[in-house]
Coordinates of C-alpha atoms and ligand atoms in Angstrom, one line a residue:
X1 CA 0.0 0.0 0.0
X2 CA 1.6 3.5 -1.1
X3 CA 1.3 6.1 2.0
X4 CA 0.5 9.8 0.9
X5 CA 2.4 10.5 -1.9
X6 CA 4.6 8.2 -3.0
X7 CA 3.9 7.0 -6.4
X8 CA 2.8 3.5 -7.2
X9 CA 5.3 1.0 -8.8
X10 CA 3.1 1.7 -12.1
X11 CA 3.3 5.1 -12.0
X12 CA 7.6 4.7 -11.7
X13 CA 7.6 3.2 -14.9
X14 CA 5.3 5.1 -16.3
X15 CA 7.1 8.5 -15.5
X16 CA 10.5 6.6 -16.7
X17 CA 9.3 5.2 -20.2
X18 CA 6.5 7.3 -20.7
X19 CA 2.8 6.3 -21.0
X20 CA 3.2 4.3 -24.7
X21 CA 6.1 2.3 -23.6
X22 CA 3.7 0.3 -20.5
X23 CA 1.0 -1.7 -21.0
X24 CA -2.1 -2.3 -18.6
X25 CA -4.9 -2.8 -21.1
X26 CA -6.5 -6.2 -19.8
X27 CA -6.5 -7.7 -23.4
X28 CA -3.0 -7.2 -23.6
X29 CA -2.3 -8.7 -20.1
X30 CA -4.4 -11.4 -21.0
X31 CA -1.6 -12.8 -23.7
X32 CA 1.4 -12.9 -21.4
X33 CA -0.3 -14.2 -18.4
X34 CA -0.9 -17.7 -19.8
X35 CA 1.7 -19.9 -21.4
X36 CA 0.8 -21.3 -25.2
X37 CA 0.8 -24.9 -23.4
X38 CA -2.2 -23.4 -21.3
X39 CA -0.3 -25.0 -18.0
X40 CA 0.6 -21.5 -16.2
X41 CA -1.4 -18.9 -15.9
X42 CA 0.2 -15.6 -13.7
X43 CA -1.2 -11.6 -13.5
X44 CA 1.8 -9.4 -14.4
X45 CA 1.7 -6.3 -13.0
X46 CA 1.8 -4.4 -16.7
X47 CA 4.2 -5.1 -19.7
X48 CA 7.2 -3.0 -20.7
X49 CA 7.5 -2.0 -24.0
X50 CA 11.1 -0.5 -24.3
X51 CA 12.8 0.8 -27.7
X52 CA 15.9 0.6 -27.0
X53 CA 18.6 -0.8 -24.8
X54 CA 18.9 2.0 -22.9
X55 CA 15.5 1.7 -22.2
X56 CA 16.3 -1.4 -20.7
X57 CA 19.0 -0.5 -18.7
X58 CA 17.1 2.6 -17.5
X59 CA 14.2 0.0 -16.4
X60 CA 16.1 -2.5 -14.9
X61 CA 17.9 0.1 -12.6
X62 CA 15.0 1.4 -11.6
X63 CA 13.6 -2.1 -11.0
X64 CA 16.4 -3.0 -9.2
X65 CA 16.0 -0.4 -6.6
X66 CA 12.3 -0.7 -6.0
X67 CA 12.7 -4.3 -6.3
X68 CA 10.0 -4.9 -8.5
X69 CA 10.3 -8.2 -10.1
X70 CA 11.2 -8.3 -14.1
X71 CA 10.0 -11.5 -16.0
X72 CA 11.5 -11.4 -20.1
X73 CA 8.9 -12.6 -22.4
X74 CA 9.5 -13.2 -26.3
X75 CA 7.0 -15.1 -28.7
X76 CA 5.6 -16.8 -25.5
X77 CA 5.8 -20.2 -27.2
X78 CA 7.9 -22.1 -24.8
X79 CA 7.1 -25.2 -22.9
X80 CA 8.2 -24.9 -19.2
X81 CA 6.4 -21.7 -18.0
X82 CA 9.7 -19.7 -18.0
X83 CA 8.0 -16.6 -19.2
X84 CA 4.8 -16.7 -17.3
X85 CA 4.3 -14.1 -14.1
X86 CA 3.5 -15.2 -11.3
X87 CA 0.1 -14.7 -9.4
X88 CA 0.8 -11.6 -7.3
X89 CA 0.1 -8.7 -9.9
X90 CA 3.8 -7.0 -8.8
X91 CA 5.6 -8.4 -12.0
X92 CA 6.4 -6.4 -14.8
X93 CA 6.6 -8.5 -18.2
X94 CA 9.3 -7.1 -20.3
X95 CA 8.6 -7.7 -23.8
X96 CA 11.7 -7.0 -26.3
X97 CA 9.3 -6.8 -29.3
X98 CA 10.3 -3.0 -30.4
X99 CA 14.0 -3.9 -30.5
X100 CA 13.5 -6.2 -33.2
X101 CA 16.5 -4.1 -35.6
X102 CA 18.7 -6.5 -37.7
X103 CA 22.0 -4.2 -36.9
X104 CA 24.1 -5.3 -39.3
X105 CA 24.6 -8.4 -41.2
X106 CA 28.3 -9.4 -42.6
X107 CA 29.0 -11.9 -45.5
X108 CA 32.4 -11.9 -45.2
X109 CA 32.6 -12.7 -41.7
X110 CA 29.5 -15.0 -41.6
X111 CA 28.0 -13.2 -38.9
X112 CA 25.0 -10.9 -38.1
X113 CA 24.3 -8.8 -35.2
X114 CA 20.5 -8.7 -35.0
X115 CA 17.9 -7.2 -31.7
X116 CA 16.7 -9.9 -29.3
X117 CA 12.9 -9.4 -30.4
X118 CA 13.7 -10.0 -33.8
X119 CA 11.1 -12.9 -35.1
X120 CA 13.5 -15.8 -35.6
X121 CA 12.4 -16.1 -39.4
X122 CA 13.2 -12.7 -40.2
X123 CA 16.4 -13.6 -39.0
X124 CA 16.7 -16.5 -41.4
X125 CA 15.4 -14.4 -44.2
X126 CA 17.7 -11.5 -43.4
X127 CA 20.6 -14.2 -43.8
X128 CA 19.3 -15.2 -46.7
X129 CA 19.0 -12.2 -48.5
X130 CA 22.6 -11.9 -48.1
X131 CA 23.3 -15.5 -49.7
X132 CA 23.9 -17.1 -46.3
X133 CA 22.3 -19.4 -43.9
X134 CA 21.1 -19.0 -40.1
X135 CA 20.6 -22.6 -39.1
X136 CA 18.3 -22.7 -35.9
X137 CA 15.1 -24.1 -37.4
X138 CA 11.8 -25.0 -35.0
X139 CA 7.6 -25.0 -35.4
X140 CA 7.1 -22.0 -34.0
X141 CA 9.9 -20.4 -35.8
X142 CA 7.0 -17.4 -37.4
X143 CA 6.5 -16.5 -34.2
X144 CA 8.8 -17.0 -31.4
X145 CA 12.0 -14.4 -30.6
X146 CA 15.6 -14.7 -31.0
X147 CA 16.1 -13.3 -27.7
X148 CA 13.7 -16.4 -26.2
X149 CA 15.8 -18.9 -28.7
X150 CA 19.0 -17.7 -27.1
X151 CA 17.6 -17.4 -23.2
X152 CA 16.5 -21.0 -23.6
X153 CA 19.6 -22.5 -25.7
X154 CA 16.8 -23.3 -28.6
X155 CA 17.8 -26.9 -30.7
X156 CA 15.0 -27.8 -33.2
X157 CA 15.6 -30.0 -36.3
X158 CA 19.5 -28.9 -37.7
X159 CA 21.7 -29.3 -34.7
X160 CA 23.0 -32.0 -36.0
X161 CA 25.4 -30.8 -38.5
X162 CA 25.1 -26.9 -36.8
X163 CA 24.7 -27.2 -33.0
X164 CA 22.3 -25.5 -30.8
X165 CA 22.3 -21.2 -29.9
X166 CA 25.4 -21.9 -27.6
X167 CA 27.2 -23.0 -30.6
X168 CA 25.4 -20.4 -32.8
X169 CA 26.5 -17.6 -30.8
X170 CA 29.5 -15.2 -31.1
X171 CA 28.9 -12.6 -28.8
X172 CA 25.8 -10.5 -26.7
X173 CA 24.2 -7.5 -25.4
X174 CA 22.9 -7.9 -21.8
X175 CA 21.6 -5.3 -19.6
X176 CA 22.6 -6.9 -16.0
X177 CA 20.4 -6.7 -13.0
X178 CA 21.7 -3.3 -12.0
X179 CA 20.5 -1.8 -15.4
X180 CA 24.7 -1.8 -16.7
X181 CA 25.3 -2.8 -20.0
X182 CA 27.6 -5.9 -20.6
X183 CA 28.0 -4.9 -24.5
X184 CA 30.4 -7.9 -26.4
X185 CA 29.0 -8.0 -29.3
X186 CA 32.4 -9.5 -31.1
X187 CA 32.3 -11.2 -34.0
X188 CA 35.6 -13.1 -33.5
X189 CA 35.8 -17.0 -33.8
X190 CA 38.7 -16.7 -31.2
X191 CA 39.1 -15.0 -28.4
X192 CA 40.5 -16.3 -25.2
X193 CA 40.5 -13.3 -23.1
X194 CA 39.4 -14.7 -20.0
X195 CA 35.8 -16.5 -18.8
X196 CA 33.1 -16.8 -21.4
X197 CA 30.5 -15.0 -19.7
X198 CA 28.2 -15.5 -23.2
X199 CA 27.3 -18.9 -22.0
X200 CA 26.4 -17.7 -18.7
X201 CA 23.5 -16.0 -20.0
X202 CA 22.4 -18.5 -22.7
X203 CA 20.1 -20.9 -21.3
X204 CA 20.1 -19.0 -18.4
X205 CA 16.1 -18.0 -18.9
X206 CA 16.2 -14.5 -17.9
X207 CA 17.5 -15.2 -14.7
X208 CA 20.7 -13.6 -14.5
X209 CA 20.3 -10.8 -17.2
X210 CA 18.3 -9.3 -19.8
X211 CA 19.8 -10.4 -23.9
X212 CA 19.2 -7.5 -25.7
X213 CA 21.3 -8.2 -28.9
X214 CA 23.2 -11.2 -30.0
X215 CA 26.1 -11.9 -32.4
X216 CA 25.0 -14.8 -34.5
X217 CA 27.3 -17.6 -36.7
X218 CA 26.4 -17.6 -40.3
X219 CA 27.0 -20.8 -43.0
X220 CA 27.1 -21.0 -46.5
X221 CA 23.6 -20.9 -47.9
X222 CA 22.7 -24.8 -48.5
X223 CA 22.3 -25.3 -52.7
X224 CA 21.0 -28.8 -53.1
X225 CA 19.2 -31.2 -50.4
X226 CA 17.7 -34.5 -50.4
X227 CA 15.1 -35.3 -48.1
X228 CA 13.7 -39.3 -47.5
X229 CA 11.1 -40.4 -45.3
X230 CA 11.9 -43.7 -44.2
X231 CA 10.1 -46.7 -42.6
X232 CA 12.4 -48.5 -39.9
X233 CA 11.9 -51.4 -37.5
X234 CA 12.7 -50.1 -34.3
X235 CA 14.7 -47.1 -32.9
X236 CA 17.9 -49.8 -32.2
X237 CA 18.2 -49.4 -36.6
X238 CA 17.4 -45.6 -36.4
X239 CA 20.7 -45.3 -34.2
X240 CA 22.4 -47.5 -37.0
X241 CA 21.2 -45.9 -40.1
X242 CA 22.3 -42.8 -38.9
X243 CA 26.0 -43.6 -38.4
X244 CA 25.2 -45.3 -42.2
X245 CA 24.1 -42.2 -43.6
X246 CA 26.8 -40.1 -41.8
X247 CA 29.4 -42.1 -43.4
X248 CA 27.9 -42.7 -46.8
X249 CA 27.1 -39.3 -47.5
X250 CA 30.2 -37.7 -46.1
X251 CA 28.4 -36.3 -43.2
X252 CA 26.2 -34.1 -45.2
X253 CA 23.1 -35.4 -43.2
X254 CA 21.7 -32.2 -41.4
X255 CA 18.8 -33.4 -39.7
X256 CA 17.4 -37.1 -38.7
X257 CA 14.1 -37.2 -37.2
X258 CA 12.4 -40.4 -35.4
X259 CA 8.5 -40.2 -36.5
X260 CA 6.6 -43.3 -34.4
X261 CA 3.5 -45.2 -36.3
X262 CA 0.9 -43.3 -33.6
X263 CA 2.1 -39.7 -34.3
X264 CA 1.7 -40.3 -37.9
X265 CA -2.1 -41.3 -37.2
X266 CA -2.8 -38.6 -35.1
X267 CA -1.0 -36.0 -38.0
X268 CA -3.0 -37.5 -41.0
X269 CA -6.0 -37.4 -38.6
X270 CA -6.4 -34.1 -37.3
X271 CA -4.4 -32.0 -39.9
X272 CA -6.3 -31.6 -43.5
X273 CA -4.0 -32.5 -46.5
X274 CA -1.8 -34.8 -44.5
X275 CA -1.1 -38.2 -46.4
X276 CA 1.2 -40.6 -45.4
X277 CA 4.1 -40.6 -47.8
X278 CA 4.6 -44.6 -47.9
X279 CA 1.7 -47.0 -48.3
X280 CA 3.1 -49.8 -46.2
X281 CA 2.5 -50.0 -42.4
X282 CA 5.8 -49.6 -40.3
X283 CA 6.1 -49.1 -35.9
X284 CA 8.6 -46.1 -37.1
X285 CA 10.1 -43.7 -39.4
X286 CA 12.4 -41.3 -39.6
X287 CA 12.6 -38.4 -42.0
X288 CA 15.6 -37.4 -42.7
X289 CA 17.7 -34.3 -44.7
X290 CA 21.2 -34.0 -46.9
X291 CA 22.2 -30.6 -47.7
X292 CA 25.0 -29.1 -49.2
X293 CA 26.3 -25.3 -49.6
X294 CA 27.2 -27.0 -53.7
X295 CA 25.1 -26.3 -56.5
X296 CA 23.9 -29.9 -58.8
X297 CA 25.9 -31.8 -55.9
X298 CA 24.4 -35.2 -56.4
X299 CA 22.5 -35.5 -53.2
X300 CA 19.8 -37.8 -54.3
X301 CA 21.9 -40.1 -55.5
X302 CA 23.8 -40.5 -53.1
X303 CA 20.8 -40.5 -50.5
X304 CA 19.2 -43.4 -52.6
X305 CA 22.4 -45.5 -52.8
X306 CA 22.9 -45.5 -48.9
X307 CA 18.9 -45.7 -48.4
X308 CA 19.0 -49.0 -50.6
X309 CA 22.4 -50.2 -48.9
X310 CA 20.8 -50.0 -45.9
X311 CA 17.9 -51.8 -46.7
X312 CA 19.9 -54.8 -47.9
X313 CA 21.3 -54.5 -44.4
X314 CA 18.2 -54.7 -42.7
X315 CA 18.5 -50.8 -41.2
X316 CA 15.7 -49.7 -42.8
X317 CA 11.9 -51.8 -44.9
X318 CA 11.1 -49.0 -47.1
X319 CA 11.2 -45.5 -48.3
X320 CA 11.1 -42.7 -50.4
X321 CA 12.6 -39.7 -51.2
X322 CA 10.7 -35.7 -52.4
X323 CA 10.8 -35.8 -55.6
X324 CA 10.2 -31.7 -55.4
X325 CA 10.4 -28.6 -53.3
X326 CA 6.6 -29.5 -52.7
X327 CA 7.0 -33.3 -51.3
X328 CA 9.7 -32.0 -48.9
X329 CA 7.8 -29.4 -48.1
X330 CA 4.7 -32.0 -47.2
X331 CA 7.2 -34.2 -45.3
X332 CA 8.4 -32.0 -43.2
X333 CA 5.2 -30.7 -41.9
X334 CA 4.4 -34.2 -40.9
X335 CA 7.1 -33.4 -38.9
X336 CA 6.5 -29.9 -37.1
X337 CA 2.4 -30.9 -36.9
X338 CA 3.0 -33.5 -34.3
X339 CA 3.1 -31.5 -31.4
X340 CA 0.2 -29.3 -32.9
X341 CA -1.6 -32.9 -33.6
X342 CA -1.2 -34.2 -30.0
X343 CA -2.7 -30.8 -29.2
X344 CA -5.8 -31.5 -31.1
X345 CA -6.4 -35.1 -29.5
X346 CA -6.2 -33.8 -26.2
X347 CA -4.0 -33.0 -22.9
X348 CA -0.6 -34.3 -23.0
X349 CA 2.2 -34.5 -20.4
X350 CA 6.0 -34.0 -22.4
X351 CA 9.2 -35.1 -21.4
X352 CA 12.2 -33.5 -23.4
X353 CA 14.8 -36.2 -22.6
X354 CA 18.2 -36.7 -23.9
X355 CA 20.2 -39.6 -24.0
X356 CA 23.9 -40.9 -25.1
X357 CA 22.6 -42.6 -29.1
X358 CA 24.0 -45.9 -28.2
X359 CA 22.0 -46.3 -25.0
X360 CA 19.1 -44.5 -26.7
X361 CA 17.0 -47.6 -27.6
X362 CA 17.3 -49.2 -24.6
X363 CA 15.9 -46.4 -23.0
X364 CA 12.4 -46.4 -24.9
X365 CA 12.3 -50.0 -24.8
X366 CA 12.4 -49.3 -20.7
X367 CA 10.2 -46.6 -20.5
X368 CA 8.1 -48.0 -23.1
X369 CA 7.7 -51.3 -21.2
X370 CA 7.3 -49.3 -17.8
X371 CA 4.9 -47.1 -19.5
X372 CA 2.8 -50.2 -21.1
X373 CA 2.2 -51.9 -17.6
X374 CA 1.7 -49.0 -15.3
X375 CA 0.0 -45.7 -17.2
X376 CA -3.2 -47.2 -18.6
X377 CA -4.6 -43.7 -19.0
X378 CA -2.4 -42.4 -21.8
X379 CA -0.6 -43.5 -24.9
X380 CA 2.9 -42.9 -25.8
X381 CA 4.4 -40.2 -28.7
X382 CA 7.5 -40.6 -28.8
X383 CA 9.5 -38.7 -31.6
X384 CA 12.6 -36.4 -32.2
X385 CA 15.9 -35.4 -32.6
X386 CA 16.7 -38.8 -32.3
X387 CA 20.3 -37.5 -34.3
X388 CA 20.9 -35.5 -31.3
X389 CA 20.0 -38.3 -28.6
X390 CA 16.8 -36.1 -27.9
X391 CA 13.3 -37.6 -27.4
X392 CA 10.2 -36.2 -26.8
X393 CA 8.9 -38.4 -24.7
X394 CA 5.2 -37.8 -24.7
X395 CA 2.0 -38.8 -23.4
X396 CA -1.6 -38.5 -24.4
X397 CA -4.3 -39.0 -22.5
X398 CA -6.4 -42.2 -23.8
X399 CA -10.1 -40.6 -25.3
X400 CA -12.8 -42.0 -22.6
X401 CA -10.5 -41.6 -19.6
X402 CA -11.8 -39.1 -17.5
X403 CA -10.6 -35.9 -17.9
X404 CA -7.4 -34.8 -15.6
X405 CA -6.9 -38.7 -14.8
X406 CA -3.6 -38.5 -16.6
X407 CA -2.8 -34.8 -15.4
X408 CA -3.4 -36.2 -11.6
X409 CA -0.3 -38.6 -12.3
X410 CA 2.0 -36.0 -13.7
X411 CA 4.7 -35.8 -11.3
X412 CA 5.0 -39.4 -10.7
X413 CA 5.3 -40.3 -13.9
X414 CA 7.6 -37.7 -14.9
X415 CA 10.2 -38.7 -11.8
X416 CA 10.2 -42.9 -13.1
X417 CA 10.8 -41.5 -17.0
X418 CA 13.2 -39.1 -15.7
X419 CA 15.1 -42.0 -13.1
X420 CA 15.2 -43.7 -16.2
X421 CA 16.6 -41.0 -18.3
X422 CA 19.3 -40.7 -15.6
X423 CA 20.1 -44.5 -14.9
X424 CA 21.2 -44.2 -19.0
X425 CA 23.5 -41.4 -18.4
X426 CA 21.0 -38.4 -19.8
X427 CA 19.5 -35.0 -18.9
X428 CA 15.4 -34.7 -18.4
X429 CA 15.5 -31.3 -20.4
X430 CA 17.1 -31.6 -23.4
X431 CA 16.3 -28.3 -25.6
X432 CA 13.2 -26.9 -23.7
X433 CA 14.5 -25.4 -20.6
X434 CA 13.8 -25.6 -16.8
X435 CA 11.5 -22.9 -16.2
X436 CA 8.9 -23.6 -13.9
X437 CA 7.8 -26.6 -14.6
X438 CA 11.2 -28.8 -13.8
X439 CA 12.2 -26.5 -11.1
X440 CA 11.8 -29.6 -8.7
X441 CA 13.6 -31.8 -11.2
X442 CA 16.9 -29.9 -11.0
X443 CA 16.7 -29.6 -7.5
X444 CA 16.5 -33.7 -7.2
X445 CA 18.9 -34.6 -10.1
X446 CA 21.6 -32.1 -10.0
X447 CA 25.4 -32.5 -8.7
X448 CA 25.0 -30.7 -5.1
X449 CA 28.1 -28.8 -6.3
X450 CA 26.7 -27.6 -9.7
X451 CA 23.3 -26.5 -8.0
X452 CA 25.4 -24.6 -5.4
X453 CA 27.2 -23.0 -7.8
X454 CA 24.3 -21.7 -9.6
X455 CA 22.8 -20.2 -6.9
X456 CA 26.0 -18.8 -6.3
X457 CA 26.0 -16.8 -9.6
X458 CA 22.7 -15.9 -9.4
X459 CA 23.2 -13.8 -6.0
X460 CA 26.1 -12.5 -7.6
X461 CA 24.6 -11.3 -10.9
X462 CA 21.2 -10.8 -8.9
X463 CA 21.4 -9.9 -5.5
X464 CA 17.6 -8.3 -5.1
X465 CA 16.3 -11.5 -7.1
X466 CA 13.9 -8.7 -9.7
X467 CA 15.0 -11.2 -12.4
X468 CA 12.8 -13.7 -13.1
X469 CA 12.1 -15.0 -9.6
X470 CA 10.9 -18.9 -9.5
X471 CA 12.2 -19.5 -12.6
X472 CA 14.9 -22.4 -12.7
X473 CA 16.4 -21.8 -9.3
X474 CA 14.8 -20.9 -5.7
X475 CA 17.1 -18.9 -4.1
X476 CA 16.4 -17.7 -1.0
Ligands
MLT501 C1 9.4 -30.4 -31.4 O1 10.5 -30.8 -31.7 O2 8.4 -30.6 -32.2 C2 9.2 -29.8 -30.1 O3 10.4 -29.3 -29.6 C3 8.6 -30.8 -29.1 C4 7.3 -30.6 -28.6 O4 6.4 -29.8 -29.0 O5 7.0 -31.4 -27.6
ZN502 ZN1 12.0 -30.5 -30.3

């Protein structure tokens, strides 16, 4: 309660950024206080709409000595409720969406500098325009913000052959809890002068600081492709016809995608125009991608003389390659409709796993088994990176169960998939971040040392806790 005079939190801002630059209209509100999975629903206090960096910084500073809590929001499409207020109506939601400049973009040194609410497609088209390639590649790529790709250390379908934002990144822009400006924005490929304190703030979720601008890797602009969608008998020969392909094609493959018989269903079921590209009933597929930065390299070819090795070998019982822009086109959103199909049959609980490759099968063979006898309620989707060791490991809840039955057993099934994950040597979040959601999780499975440390950094680089409090670590 404000005594006499003293201005409001609200009215703070509002003098600092002026009236256009914060949000309250309940509309508005309504967007940033839910996540897109529907799992988190906070009230933010208003949204901050700066234009610049020194907007930030001026906000952040202010922030920091009235302690008013800051949580960063992009395109709001992530999974784990990182960018989701809490209920108490004192959290500002800073939305980067006005610094959405491409600053400069340099063919020479395949790099860009681009604003951390740039749409991560205009990024790709900007690199494009300039004959080169930005490789980070998702569904929600039309909508969701570089800034959000970097604060969660984004994957998707080419980290394969490119790596994930960690790898992508060169340099950053971060306005620090205190509202000063950590500005390294190098473009350099080496530079050993002292800690990387990049990687401190990728993945980090907002926690520690505030990316305002990133320097991004670029690649030659891939000039011929083969794509294949592939029937396989089990995720054992998926493992195996990768390291096949790999070697075959010279490494070319960029991405490798395990498809299961049931998402395939539910994709040709709920979305309209989705066929099945092979006739032939298989338990799995897996669609996967050559590129090459060569113009009339012989991809195809090549693809078709590995694909028909490996079927002499047993690795694979069918398949077929796009035989234009348009059948890879329709393969691929097989592909990025899955998550949108589970969607449309119903509530699902996910499980972004990763694993080593080799001990990969033997993982979904015991949590498939586990999953068989003991979760009668829902039915298993499980697809992915499978190139990159990561699953998504979801569940569906069966049609006639009632409602929430599945939901009720969330936590207990997520803690025996995620004892199995670690009993094989992987990580139970592989691309999509900690957030809220596995909060608990790294509490229970990380080194004692590693979650000490973390905290650690966090009081350093956040002492008042206004960033993003209750996301991936409590500190108290
Ligand atoms: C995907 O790869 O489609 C998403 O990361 C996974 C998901 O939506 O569960
Ligand atoms: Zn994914």
């Amino acid at each position: 309660m404000m005594q006499g005079g003293a201005q409001t939190p609200l009215q703070h801002l509002t003098t600092l950024l002026g009236a256009d630059c914060i949000v309250t209209e309940p509309t508005a509100l309504e967007a940033v206080n839910i996540d897109q999975l529907r799992t988190y629903r906070g009230r933010a206090l208003c949204i901050a709409l700066p234009r610049s960096t020194a907007d930030v910084s001026r906000l952040l500073k202010l922030c920091n000595a009235l302690r008013i809590p800051v949580v960063p929001q992009g395109g709001n499409t992530g999974y784990c409720g990182a960018a989701t207020p809490d209920a108490s109506g004192t959290q500002v939601v800073l939305s980067l969406r006005r610094l959405n400049a491409i600053r400069s973009v340099d063919p020479a040194n395949y790099s860009m500098v681009v604003e951390a609410g740039c749409i991560l497609a205009d990024v790709q088209r900007a690199a494009a325009t300039a004959e080169r390639f930005f490789p980070l590649s998702l569904g929600a790529e039309g909508s969701c913000q570089i800034g959000g790709n970097l604060s969660t250390n984004a994957g998707g379908v080419n980290v394969l052959r490119y790596g994930m934002m960690r790898e992508l990144t060169l340099g950053l822009e971060v306005v620090l809890a205190d509202g000063r400006v950590l500005s390294s924005l190098t473009a350099l490929r080496k530079d050993n002068t002292g800690y990387d304190l990049r990687q401190l703030f990728i993945g980090a979720e907002g926690t520690l600081g505030v990316i305002t601008a990133a320097s991004l890797k670029l690649f030659p602009a891939p000039r011929a492709s083969a794509t294949a969608f592939v029937a396989i008998p089990d995720p054992e020969r998926a493992v195996q016809l990768l390291s096949h392909l790999r070697e075959a094609s010279g490494d070319q493959v960029s991405s490798f995608e395990l498809i299961p018989a049931v998402a395939l269903e539910l994709v040709t079921r709920h979305i309209p125009g989705a066929r099945r590209p092979l006739d032939a009933d298989s338990p799995w597929y897996v669609l996967c991608e050559l590129t090459s930065p060569r113009v009339g390299e012989p991809l195809e070819h090549r693809l078709e003389d590995a694909l028909a090795e490996a079927m002499e070998r047993g690795l694979a019982t069918d398949a077929v390659l796009a035989q234009s822009e348009r059948d890879r086109r329709e393969f691929w959103q097989l592909r990025e409709n899955i998550p949108h199909s589970q969607r449309l049959e119903g509530m699902s609980l996910k499980h972004d796993v990763s694993i080593p490759i080799d001990r990969l099968p033997r993982f979904v063979a015991r949590a498939s088994a586990w999953l068989e006898t003991h979760v009668a309620e829902g039915f298993l989707v499980c697809y992915g990176h499978v190139g990159d060791g990561n699953l998504h490991f979801n569940l569906n809840e069966r049609r006639g169960v009632p409602p929430g039955t599945l939901a009720a057993r969330r936590e207990e099934i997520r803690r025996i998939i995620h004892n199995l994950v670690q009993d094989e040597g992987g990580s139970f979040s592989a691309e999509h971040g900690i957030g809220q959601s596995k909060l608990a999780e790294l509490q229970h499975y990380a080194d004692p040392v590693e979650l000490n440390l973390m905290r650690t950094l966090k009081r350093t680089l956040d002492p008042n806790g206004i960033l993003n409090p209750g996301k991936v670590l409590n500190v108290a």
